[in-house]
Amino acid sequence: MSFIDTEGEGMGPQELVGSDVYDTTGERVGRVATVYVSEESQQPEWVTVHTGLFGHKESFVPLMGATSGNDGLHVNWGKDKIKDAPRIEADGRLSPKESMGLYEYYGMPTQRTGENAPRQGEQVMTRSEEQLNVGTQRVESGRVRLRKHVVTEEQQVTVPVSHEEIRIEREPVDASHAGKAKISEEEQEVVLHAEKPVVAKEAVPVEQVRMRTEEVTEQQQIREKVRKERIDVDNDAKRRDTKR
């Protein structure tokens, strides 16, 4: 059973009881209710966790790949997987059948206990391999700032303007109504008017820019090398027989 304490020291069963339990995503699952110890190694092997509404349910969770820290116990399984584990009465001992069912549910290799223990004269070699325990860690990936600055651009607007012009009209005079004419010099003046464009500037609000963050989930492929042990059979007796 692989159980690692991040502080470098193993935790005893009593220290685990009451610890908060977190799944692979860091989501809290519940609290440790009971600790089950392996009969062979006398090391914590399973814990039951209070789950469900008000924590009335107890689900069995293996400690394989689990790590402990200041915030509690981090197990190697998802919250939904733990909640759907087989219902077993937490009476202090797991029967071989119950233990086998839990191992199969979590896809773990079964342990050799009871009738499966090594017989007299039998040699047993355990093969181990590394497993990837992939989680996530929240880190700062960048910063975005809103900055306002002033730019100058030229705008062209067409404005209608009017102006006055002189129009000369000539018409004949009726001599019978014009009266007596007098030859003299005379001058008259007319003031002309015209409109011209007048430009005034006014600052008005035109747009609001908001900045907020949103959570986007994407899938990433993680590649890492793992080591595993292989067992080869080297039969010296068979070699000697072959040479004869």
PDB file of C-alpha atoms in Angstrom:
ATOM      1  CA  MET A   1       0.000   0.000   0.000  1.00  0.00           C
ATOM      2  CA  SER A   2       1.489   3.320  -1.066  1.00  0.00           C
ATOM      3  CA  PHE A   3       0.730   6.062   1.449  1.00  0.00           C
ATOM      4  CA  ILE A   4       2.937   9.161   1.419  1.00  0.00           C
ATOM      5  CA  ASP A   5       3.025  11.942   3.957  1.00  0.00           C
ATOM      6  CA  THR A   6       4.125  15.234   2.387  1.00  0.00           C
ATOM      7  CA  GLU A   7       5.784  16.238   5.637  1.00  0.00           C
ATOM      8  CA  GLY A   8       8.040  13.161   5.449  1.00  0.00           C
ATOM      9  CA  GLU A   9       6.442  11.195   8.308  1.00  0.00           C
ATOM     10  CA  GLY A  10       3.795   8.490   8.216  1.00  0.00           C
ATOM     11  CA  MET A  11       0.408   9.120   9.826  1.00  0.00           C
ATOM     12  CA  GLY A  12      -1.085   6.655  12.242  1.00  0.00           C
ATOM     13  CA  PRO A  13      -4.703   5.473  12.043  1.00  0.00           C
ATOM     14  CA  GLN A  14      -5.850   7.720  14.867  1.00  0.00           C
ATOM     15  CA  GLU A  15      -4.269  10.750  13.214  1.00  0.00           C
ATOM     16  CA  LEU A  16      -6.259  10.088  10.054  1.00  0.00           C
ATOM     17  CA  VAL A  17      -9.650  10.007  11.781  1.00  0.00           C
ATOM     18  CA  GLY A  18     -11.470  13.307  11.303  1.00  0.00           C
ATOM     19  CA  SER A  19      -9.179  14.505   8.506  1.00  0.00           C
ATOM     20  CA  ASP A  20     -10.745  16.258   5.540  1.00  0.00           C
ATOM     21  CA  VAL A  21     -10.606  14.147   2.378  1.00  0.00           C
ATOM     22  CA  TYR A  22     -10.024  15.718  -1.074  1.00  0.00           C
ATOM     23  CA  ASP A  23     -10.300  14.045  -4.482  1.00  0.00           C
ATOM     24  CA  THR A  24      -7.913  14.312  -7.448  1.00  0.00           C
ATOM     25  CA  THR A  25      -9.306  17.726  -8.443  1.00  0.00           C
ATOM     26  CA  GLY A  26      -8.907  19.160  -4.946  1.00  0.00           C
ATOM     27  CA  GLU A  27     -12.644  19.060  -4.225  1.00  0.00           C
ATOM     28  CA  ARG A  28     -13.569  18.165  -0.656  1.00  0.00           C
ATOM     29  CA  VAL A  29     -15.304  14.769  -0.377  1.00  0.00           C
ATOM     30  CA  GLY A  30     -15.921  14.521   3.370  1.00  0.00           C
ATOM     31  CA  ARG A  31     -14.171  13.505   6.603  1.00  0.00           C
ATOM     32  CA  VAL A  32     -12.426  10.279   7.567  1.00  0.00           C
ATOM     33  CA  ALA A  33     -14.708   8.227   9.820  1.00  0.00           C
ATOM     34  CA  THR A  34     -12.871   4.902  10.198  1.00  0.00           C
ATOM     35  CA  VAL A  35      -9.408   3.602   9.290  1.00  0.00           C
ATOM     36  CA  TYR A  36      -8.895  -0.033   8.232  1.00  0.00           C
ATOM     37  CA  VAL A  37      -5.414  -1.484   8.767  1.00  0.00           C
ATOM     38  CA  SER A  38      -3.865  -4.281   6.685  1.00  0.00           C
ATOM     39  CA  GLU A  39      -3.556  -7.519   8.671  1.00  0.00           C
ATOM     40  CA  GLU A  40      -0.178  -8.244   7.045  1.00  0.00           C
ATOM     41  CA  SER A  41       1.605  -4.874   7.108  1.00  0.00           C
ATOM     42  CA  GLN A  42      -0.373  -3.285   9.970  1.00  0.00           C
ATOM     43  CA  GLN A  43      -0.442  -0.122   7.870  1.00  0.00           C
ATOM     44  CA  PRO A  44      -3.574   1.930   7.041  1.00  0.00           C
ATOM     45  CA  GLU A  45      -5.118   0.406   3.908  1.00  0.00           C
ATOM     46  CA  TRP A  46      -8.692   1.760   3.662  1.00  0.00           C
ATOM     47  CA  VAL A  47     -10.619   4.657   5.158  1.00  0.00           C
ATOM     48  CA  THR A  48     -14.332   5.304   5.251  1.00  0.00           C
ATOM     49  CA  VAL A  49     -15.467   8.822   4.414  1.00  0.00           C
ATOM     50  CA  HIS A  50     -18.667  10.542   5.489  1.00  0.00           C
ATOM     51  CA  THR A  51     -20.365  11.564   2.215  1.00  0.00           C
ATOM     52  CA  GLY A  52     -23.857  12.486   1.091  1.00  0.00           C
ATOM     53  CA  LEU A  53     -26.260  14.985   2.618  1.00  0.00           C
ATOM     54  CA  PHE A  54     -25.155  15.907   6.172  1.00  0.00           C
ATOM     55  CA  GLY A  55     -22.419  13.242   5.879  1.00  0.00           C
ATOM     56  CA  HIS A  56     -24.634  10.296   6.853  1.00  0.00           C
ATOM     57  CA  LYS A  57     -23.171   7.916   4.244  1.00  0.00           C
ATOM     58  CA  GLU A  58     -19.820   6.182   4.586  1.00  0.00           C
ATOM     59  CA  SER A  59     -17.849   5.228   1.481  1.00  0.00           C
ATOM     60  CA  PHE A  60     -14.706   3.098   1.431  1.00  0.00           C
ATOM     61  CA  VAL A  61     -11.664   4.747  -0.153  1.00  0.00           C
ATOM     62  CA  PRO A  62      -8.276   3.030  -0.705  1.00  0.00           C
ATOM     63  CA  LEU A  63      -5.162   4.769   0.533  1.00  0.00           C
ATOM     64  CA  MET A  64      -3.146   3.614  -2.482  1.00  0.00           C
ATOM     65  CA  GLY A  65      -1.506   6.721  -3.953  1.00  0.00           C
ATOM     66  CA  ALA A  66      -2.910   8.953  -1.204  1.00  0.00           C
ATOM     67  CA  THR A  67      -0.949  11.858   0.227  1.00  0.00           C
ATOM     68  CA  SER A  68      -1.427  13.733   3.472  1.00  0.00           C
ATOM     69  CA  GLY A  69      -0.729  17.380   4.141  1.00  0.00           C
ATOM     70  CA  ASN A  70      -1.642  20.219   6.435  1.00  0.00           C
ATOM     71  CA  ASP A  71      -5.103  20.588   4.881  1.00  0.00           C
ATOM     72  CA  GLY A  72      -6.022  16.916   5.084  1.00  0.00           C
ATOM     73  CA  LEU A  73      -5.903  13.700   3.051  1.00  0.00           C
ATOM     74  CA  HIS A  74      -5.673  13.771  -0.761  1.00  0.00           C
ATOM     75  CA  VAL A  75      -6.791  10.486  -2.320  1.00  0.00           C
ATOM     76  CA  ASN A  76      -6.194   9.203  -5.842  1.00  0.00           C
ATOM     77  CA  TRP A  77      -9.864   8.982  -6.854  1.00  0.00           C
ATOM     78  CA  GLY A  78     -12.635  11.307  -8.022  1.00  0.00           C
ATOM     79  CA  LYS A  79     -15.536  12.373  -5.821  1.00  0.00           C
ATOM     80  CA  ASP A  80     -18.174  10.616  -7.961  1.00  0.00           C
ATOM     81  CA  LYS A  81     -16.154   7.375  -7.956  1.00  0.00           C
ATOM     82  CA  ILE A  82     -15.953   7.457  -4.167  1.00  0.00           C
ATOM     83  CA  LYS A  83     -19.659   8.182  -3.691  1.00  0.00           C
ATOM     84  CA  ASP A  84     -20.623   5.268  -5.975  1.00  0.00           C
ATOM     85  CA  ALA A  85     -18.421   2.743  -4.159  1.00  0.00           C
ATOM     86  CA  PRO A  86     -20.139  -0.501  -3.018  1.00  0.00           C
ATOM     87  CA  ARG A  87     -22.188  -0.102   0.159  1.00  0.00           C
ATOM     88  CA  ILE A  88     -20.461  -2.039   2.926  1.00  0.00           C
ATOM     89  CA  GLU A  89     -21.279  -1.936   6.610  1.00  0.00           C
ATOM     90  CA  ALA A  90     -18.386  -0.243   8.417  1.00  0.00           C
ATOM     91  CA  ASP A  91     -18.260  -2.773  11.278  1.00  0.00           C
ATOM     92  CA  GLY A  92     -14.506  -2.748  11.812  1.00  0.00           C
ATOM     93  CA  ARG A  93     -13.510  -5.666   9.549  1.00  0.00           C
ATOM     94  CA  LEU A  94     -13.709  -6.434   5.829  1.00  0.00           C
ATOM     95  CA  SER A  95     -14.511  -9.970   4.756  1.00  0.00           C
ATOM     96  CA  PRO A  96     -12.465 -11.453   1.879  1.00  0.00           C
ATOM     97  CA  LYS A  97     -15.498 -11.087  -0.407  1.00  0.00           C
ATOM     98  CA  GLU A  98     -16.045  -7.449   0.572  1.00  0.00           C
ATOM     99  CA  SER A  99     -12.368  -6.696   0.165  1.00  0.00           C
ATOM    100  CA  MET A 100     -12.314  -8.368  -3.269  1.00  0.00           C
ATOM    101  CA  GLY A 101     -15.354  -6.331  -4.367  1.00  0.00           C
ATOM    102  CA  LEU A 102     -13.677  -3.063  -3.379  1.00  0.00           C
ATOM    103  CA  TYR A 103     -10.430  -3.987  -5.132  1.00  0.00           C
ATOM    104  CA  GLU A 104     -12.354  -4.797  -8.318  1.00  0.00           C
ATOM    105  CA  TYR A 105     -14.416  -1.609  -8.128  1.00  0.00           C
ATOM    106  CA  TYR A 106     -11.330   0.602  -7.846  1.00  0.00           C
ATOM    107  CA  GLY A 107      -9.400  -1.463 -10.420  1.00  0.00           C
ATOM    108  CA  MET A 108      -6.603  -2.295  -7.961  1.00  0.00           C
ATOM    109  CA  PRO A 109      -4.495  -5.468  -7.845  1.00  0.00           C
ATOM    110  CA  THR A 110      -5.803  -7.833  -5.159  1.00  0.00           C
ATOM    111  CA  GLN A 111      -3.724  -8.549  -2.092  1.00  0.00           C
ATOM    112  CA  ARG A 112      -2.567 -12.064  -1.161  1.00  0.00           C
ATOM    113  CA  THR A 113      -4.231 -12.842   2.142  1.00  0.00           C
ATOM    114  CA  GLY A 114      -5.592 -15.870   3.986  1.00  0.00           C
ATOM    115  CA  GLU A 115      -5.784 -18.918   1.722  1.00  0.00           C
ATOM    116  CA  ASN A 116      -3.753 -17.099  -0.965  1.00  0.00           C
ATOM    117  CA  ALA A 117      -0.740 -16.602   1.334  1.00  0.00           C
ATOM    118  CA  PRO A 118       2.565 -18.284   0.308  1.00  0.00           C
ATOM    119  CA  ARG A 119       2.724 -21.958   1.176  1.00  0.00           C
ATOM    120  CA  GLN A 120       5.673 -23.575   2.861  1.00  0.00           C
ATOM    121  CA  GLY A 121       8.616 -23.888   0.495  1.00  0.00           C
ATOM    122  CA  GLU A 122       7.120 -21.354  -1.911  1.00  0.00           C
ATOM    123  CA  GLN A 123       9.117 -18.274  -2.900  1.00  0.00           C
ATOM    124  CA  VAL A 124       7.227 -15.099  -3.678  1.00  0.00           C
ATOM    125  CA  MET A 125       8.543 -12.068  -5.522  1.00  0.00           C
ATOM    126  CA  THR A 126       6.478  -8.879  -5.670  1.00  0.00           C
ATOM    127  CA  ARG A 127       6.538  -6.895  -8.889  1.00  0.00           C
ATOM    128  CA  SER A 128       6.002  -3.141  -8.565  1.00  0.00           C
ATOM    129  CA  GLU A 129       5.531  -0.366 -11.039  1.00  0.00           C
ATOM    130  CA  GLU A 130       5.173   3.378 -10.977  1.00  0.00           C
ATOM    131  CA  GLN A 131       1.808   4.998 -11.608  1.00  0.00           C
ATOM    132  CA  LEU A 132       1.147   8.537 -12.755  1.00  0.00           C
ATOM    133  CA  ASN A 133      -0.831  10.612 -10.270  1.00  0.00           C
ATOM    134  CA  VAL A 134      -1.790  13.695 -12.252  1.00  0.00           C
ATOM    135  CA  GLY A 135      -3.447  16.644 -10.570  1.00  0.00           C
ATOM    136  CA  THR A 136      -3.665  20.377 -11.170  1.00  0.00           C
ATOM    137  CA  GLN A 137      -2.097  23.375  -9.494  1.00  0.00           C
ATOM    138  CA  ARG A 138      -3.354  26.937  -9.870  1.00  0.00           C
ATOM    139  CA  VAL A 139      -0.538  29.269 -10.961  1.00  0.00           C
ATOM    140  CA  GLU A 140      -0.397  32.784 -12.346  1.00  0.00           C
ATOM    141  CA  SER A 141      -0.285  32.612 -16.161  1.00  0.00           C
ATOM    142  CA  GLY A 142      -0.301  36.290 -17.036  1.00  0.00           C
ATOM    143  CA  ARG A 143      -1.767  39.719 -16.352  1.00  0.00           C
ATOM    144  CA  VAL A 144      -4.069  41.922 -18.441  1.00  0.00           C
ATOM    145  CA  ARG A 145      -4.371  45.664 -17.900  1.00  0.00           C
ATOM    146  CA  LEU A 146      -6.797  48.247 -19.266  1.00  0.00           C
ATOM    147  CA  ARG A 147      -4.937  51.450 -20.155  1.00  0.00           C
ATOM    148  CA  LYS A 148      -6.525  54.576 -21.700  1.00  0.00           C
ATOM    149  CA  HIS A 149      -4.492  56.929 -23.872  1.00  0.00           C
ATOM    150  CA  VAL A 150      -5.286  59.806 -26.248  1.00  0.00           C
ATOM    151  CA  VAL A 151      -4.885  59.636 -30.026  1.00  0.00           C
ATOM    152  CA  THR A 152      -5.618  62.390 -32.572  1.00  0.00           C
ATOM    153  CA  GLU A 153      -7.398  61.698 -35.831  1.00  0.00           C
ATOM    154  CA  GLU A 154      -8.786  63.942 -38.562  1.00  0.00           C
ATOM    155  CA  GLN A 155     -12.505  63.977 -39.300  1.00  0.00           C
ATOM    156  CA  GLN A 156     -14.189  65.490 -42.344  1.00  0.00           C
ATOM    157  CA  VAL A 157     -17.758  66.787 -42.021  1.00  0.00           C
ATOM    158  CA  THR A 158     -19.837  68.462 -44.739  1.00  0.00           C
ATOM    159  CA  VAL A 159     -21.760  71.492 -43.447  1.00  0.00           C
ATOM    160  CA  PRO A 160     -24.266  73.487 -45.568  1.00  0.00           C
ATOM    161  CA  VAL A 161     -23.512  77.262 -45.480  1.00  0.00           C
ATOM    162  CA  SER A 162     -25.353  80.120 -47.197  1.00  0.00           C
ATOM    163  CA  HIS A 163     -24.337  83.566 -48.394  1.00  0.00           C
ATOM    164  CA  GLU A 164     -25.991  86.596 -49.984  1.00  0.00           C
ATOM    165  CA  GLU A 165     -25.390  87.648 -53.567  1.00  0.00           C
ATOM    166  CA  ILE A 166     -26.485  90.767 -55.486  1.00  0.00           C
ATOM    167  CA  ARG A 167     -28.951  90.257 -58.266  1.00  0.00           C
ATOM    168  CA  ILE A 168     -29.463  93.157 -60.678  1.00  0.00           C
ATOM    169  CA  GLU A 169     -32.934  93.548 -62.146  1.00  0.00           C
ATOM    170  CA  ARG A 170     -33.804  96.172 -64.748  1.00  0.00           C
ATOM    171  CA  GLU A 171     -37.338  97.219 -65.736  1.00  0.00           C
ATOM    172  CA  PRO A 172     -38.672 100.208 -67.800  1.00  0.00           C
ATOM    173  CA  VAL A 173     -40.218 103.242 -66.035  1.00  0.00           C
ATOM    174  CA  ASP A 174     -43.655 104.516 -66.868  1.00  0.00           C
ATOM    175  CA  ALA A 175     -43.003 108.180 -67.623  1.00  0.00           C
ATOM    176  CA  SER A 176     -46.562 109.189 -66.778  1.00  0.00           C
ATOM    177  CA  HIS A 177     -46.143 108.096 -63.202  1.00  0.00           C
ATOM    178  CA  ALA A 178     -42.417 108.699 -62.644  1.00  0.00           C
ATOM    179  CA  GLY A 179     -42.595 112.422 -62.162  1.00  0.00           C
ATOM    180  CA  LYS A 180     -39.931 114.887 -63.143  1.00  0.00           C
ATOM    181  CA  ALA A 181     -36.450 113.425 -63.607  1.00  0.00           C
ATOM    182  CA  LYS A 182     -33.244 115.122 -62.496  1.00  0.00           C
ATOM    183  CA  ILE A 183     -29.770 114.399 -63.781  1.00  0.00           C
ATOM    184  CA  SER A 184     -27.337 113.865 -60.843  1.00  0.00           C
ATOM    185  CA  GLU A 185     -24.824 111.510 -59.307  1.00  0.00           C
ATOM    186  CA  GLU A 186     -26.007 108.993 -56.637  1.00  0.00           C
ATOM    187  CA  GLU A 187     -24.552 106.050 -54.710  1.00  0.00           C
ATOM    188  CA  GLN A 188     -26.289 103.263 -52.738  1.00  0.00           C
ATOM    189  CA  GLU A 189     -24.675 100.516 -50.680  1.00  0.00           C
ATOM    190  CA  VAL A 190     -26.004  97.038 -49.762  1.00  0.00           C
ATOM    191  CA  VAL A 191     -24.321  94.899 -47.065  1.00  0.00           C
ATOM    192  CA  LEU A 192     -23.898  91.238 -48.043  1.00  0.00           C
ATOM    193  CA  HIS A 193     -23.922  88.448 -45.440  1.00  0.00           C
ATOM    194  CA  ALA A 194     -22.502  84.931 -45.517  1.00  0.00           C
ATOM    195  CA  GLU A 195     -22.390  81.948 -43.100  1.00  0.00           C
ATOM    196  CA  LYS A 196     -19.099  80.371 -42.139  1.00  0.00           C
ATOM    197  CA  PRO A 197     -18.483  77.045 -40.336  1.00  0.00           C
ATOM    198  CA  VAL A 198     -17.850  77.288 -36.607  1.00  0.00           C
ATOM    199  CA  VAL A 199     -16.215  74.277 -34.870  1.00  0.00           C
ATOM    200  CA  ALA A 200     -16.688  73.516 -31.181  1.00  0.00           C
ATOM    201  CA  LYS A 201     -15.430  70.401 -29.386  1.00  0.00           C
ATOM    202  CA  GLU A 202     -17.246  68.570 -26.603  1.00  0.00           C
ATOM    203  CA  ALA A 203     -16.154  65.411 -24.766  1.00  0.00           C
ATOM    204  CA  VAL A 204     -19.006  62.896 -24.496  1.00  0.00           C
ATOM    205  CA  PRO A 205     -19.002  59.273 -23.213  1.00  0.00           C
ATOM    206  CA  VAL A 206     -19.339  56.794 -26.101  1.00  0.00           C
ATOM    207  CA  GLU A 207     -18.371  53.347 -24.733  1.00  0.00           C
ATOM    208  CA  GLN A 208     -17.653  51.343 -21.571  1.00  0.00           C
ATOM    209  CA  VAL A 209     -15.089  48.529 -21.554  1.00  0.00           C
ATOM    210  CA  ARG A 210     -15.351  45.884 -18.824  1.00  0.00           C
ATOM    211  CA  MET A 211     -12.695  43.310 -17.974  1.00  0.00           C
ATOM    212  CA  ARG A 212     -13.570  40.062 -16.202  1.00  0.00           C
ATOM    213  CA  THR A 213     -12.172  36.552 -15.999  1.00  0.00           C
ATOM    214  CA  GLU A 214     -13.942  33.358 -16.994  1.00  0.00           C
ATOM    215  CA  GLU A 215     -12.935  29.741 -16.447  1.00  0.00           C
ATOM    216  CA  VAL A 216     -12.143  27.773 -19.618  1.00  0.00           C
ATOM    217  CA  THR A 217     -11.433  24.045 -19.413  1.00  0.00           C
ATOM    218  CA  GLU A 218      -9.307  22.307 -22.013  1.00  0.00           C
ATOM    219  CA  GLN A 219      -7.766  18.874 -22.341  1.00  0.00           C
ATOM    220  CA  GLN A 220      -3.992  18.534 -22.190  1.00  0.00           C
ATOM    221  CA  GLN A 221      -1.975  15.421 -22.926  1.00  0.00           C
ATOM    222  CA  ILE A 222       0.615  14.630 -20.240  1.00  0.00           C
ATOM    223  CA  ARG A 223       3.583  12.456 -21.199  1.00  0.00           C
ATOM    224  CA  GLU A 224       5.880  11.080 -18.512  1.00  0.00           C
ATOM    225  CA  LYS A 225       8.085   8.045 -18.266  1.00  0.00           C
ATOM    226  CA  VAL A 226       7.255   5.484 -15.576  1.00  0.00           C
ATOM    227  CA  ARG A 227       9.306   2.540 -14.443  1.00  0.00           C
ATOM    228  CA  LYS A 228       7.985  -0.957 -13.948  1.00  0.00           C
ATOM    229  CA  GLU A 229       9.561  -4.181 -12.844  1.00  0.00           C
ATOM    230  CA  ARG A 230       9.504  -7.353 -14.895  1.00  0.00           C
ATOM    231  CA  ILE A 231      10.203 -10.829 -13.589  1.00  0.00           C
ATOM    232  CA  ASP A 232      12.237 -13.242 -15.726  1.00  0.00           C
ATOM    233  CA  VAL A 233      12.742 -16.926 -14.947  1.00  0.00           C
ATOM    234  CA  ASP A 234      16.361 -18.057 -15.128  1.00  0.00           C
ATOM    235  CA  ASN A 235      16.396 -21.863 -14.863  1.00  0.00           C
ATOM    236  CA  ASP A 236      19.995 -23.058 -14.389  1.00  0.00           C
ATOM    237  CA  ALA A 237      18.882 -26.656 -13.890  1.00  0.00           C
ATOM    238  CA  LYS A 238      17.221 -26.733 -17.309  1.00  0.00           C
ATOM    239  CA  ARG A 239      20.414 -25.371 -18.899  1.00  0.00           C
ATOM    240  CA  ARG A 240      22.489 -28.176 -17.396  1.00  0.00           C
ATOM    241  CA  ASP A 241      20.016 -30.744 -18.655  1.00  0.00           C
ATOM    242  CA  THR A 242      20.227 -29.294 -22.152  1.00  0.00           C
ATOM    243  CA  LYS A 243      24.006 -29.612 -22.260  1.00  0.00           C
ATOM    244  CA  ARG A 244      23.928 -33.335 -21.589  1.00  0.00           C
TER     245      ARG A 244
END
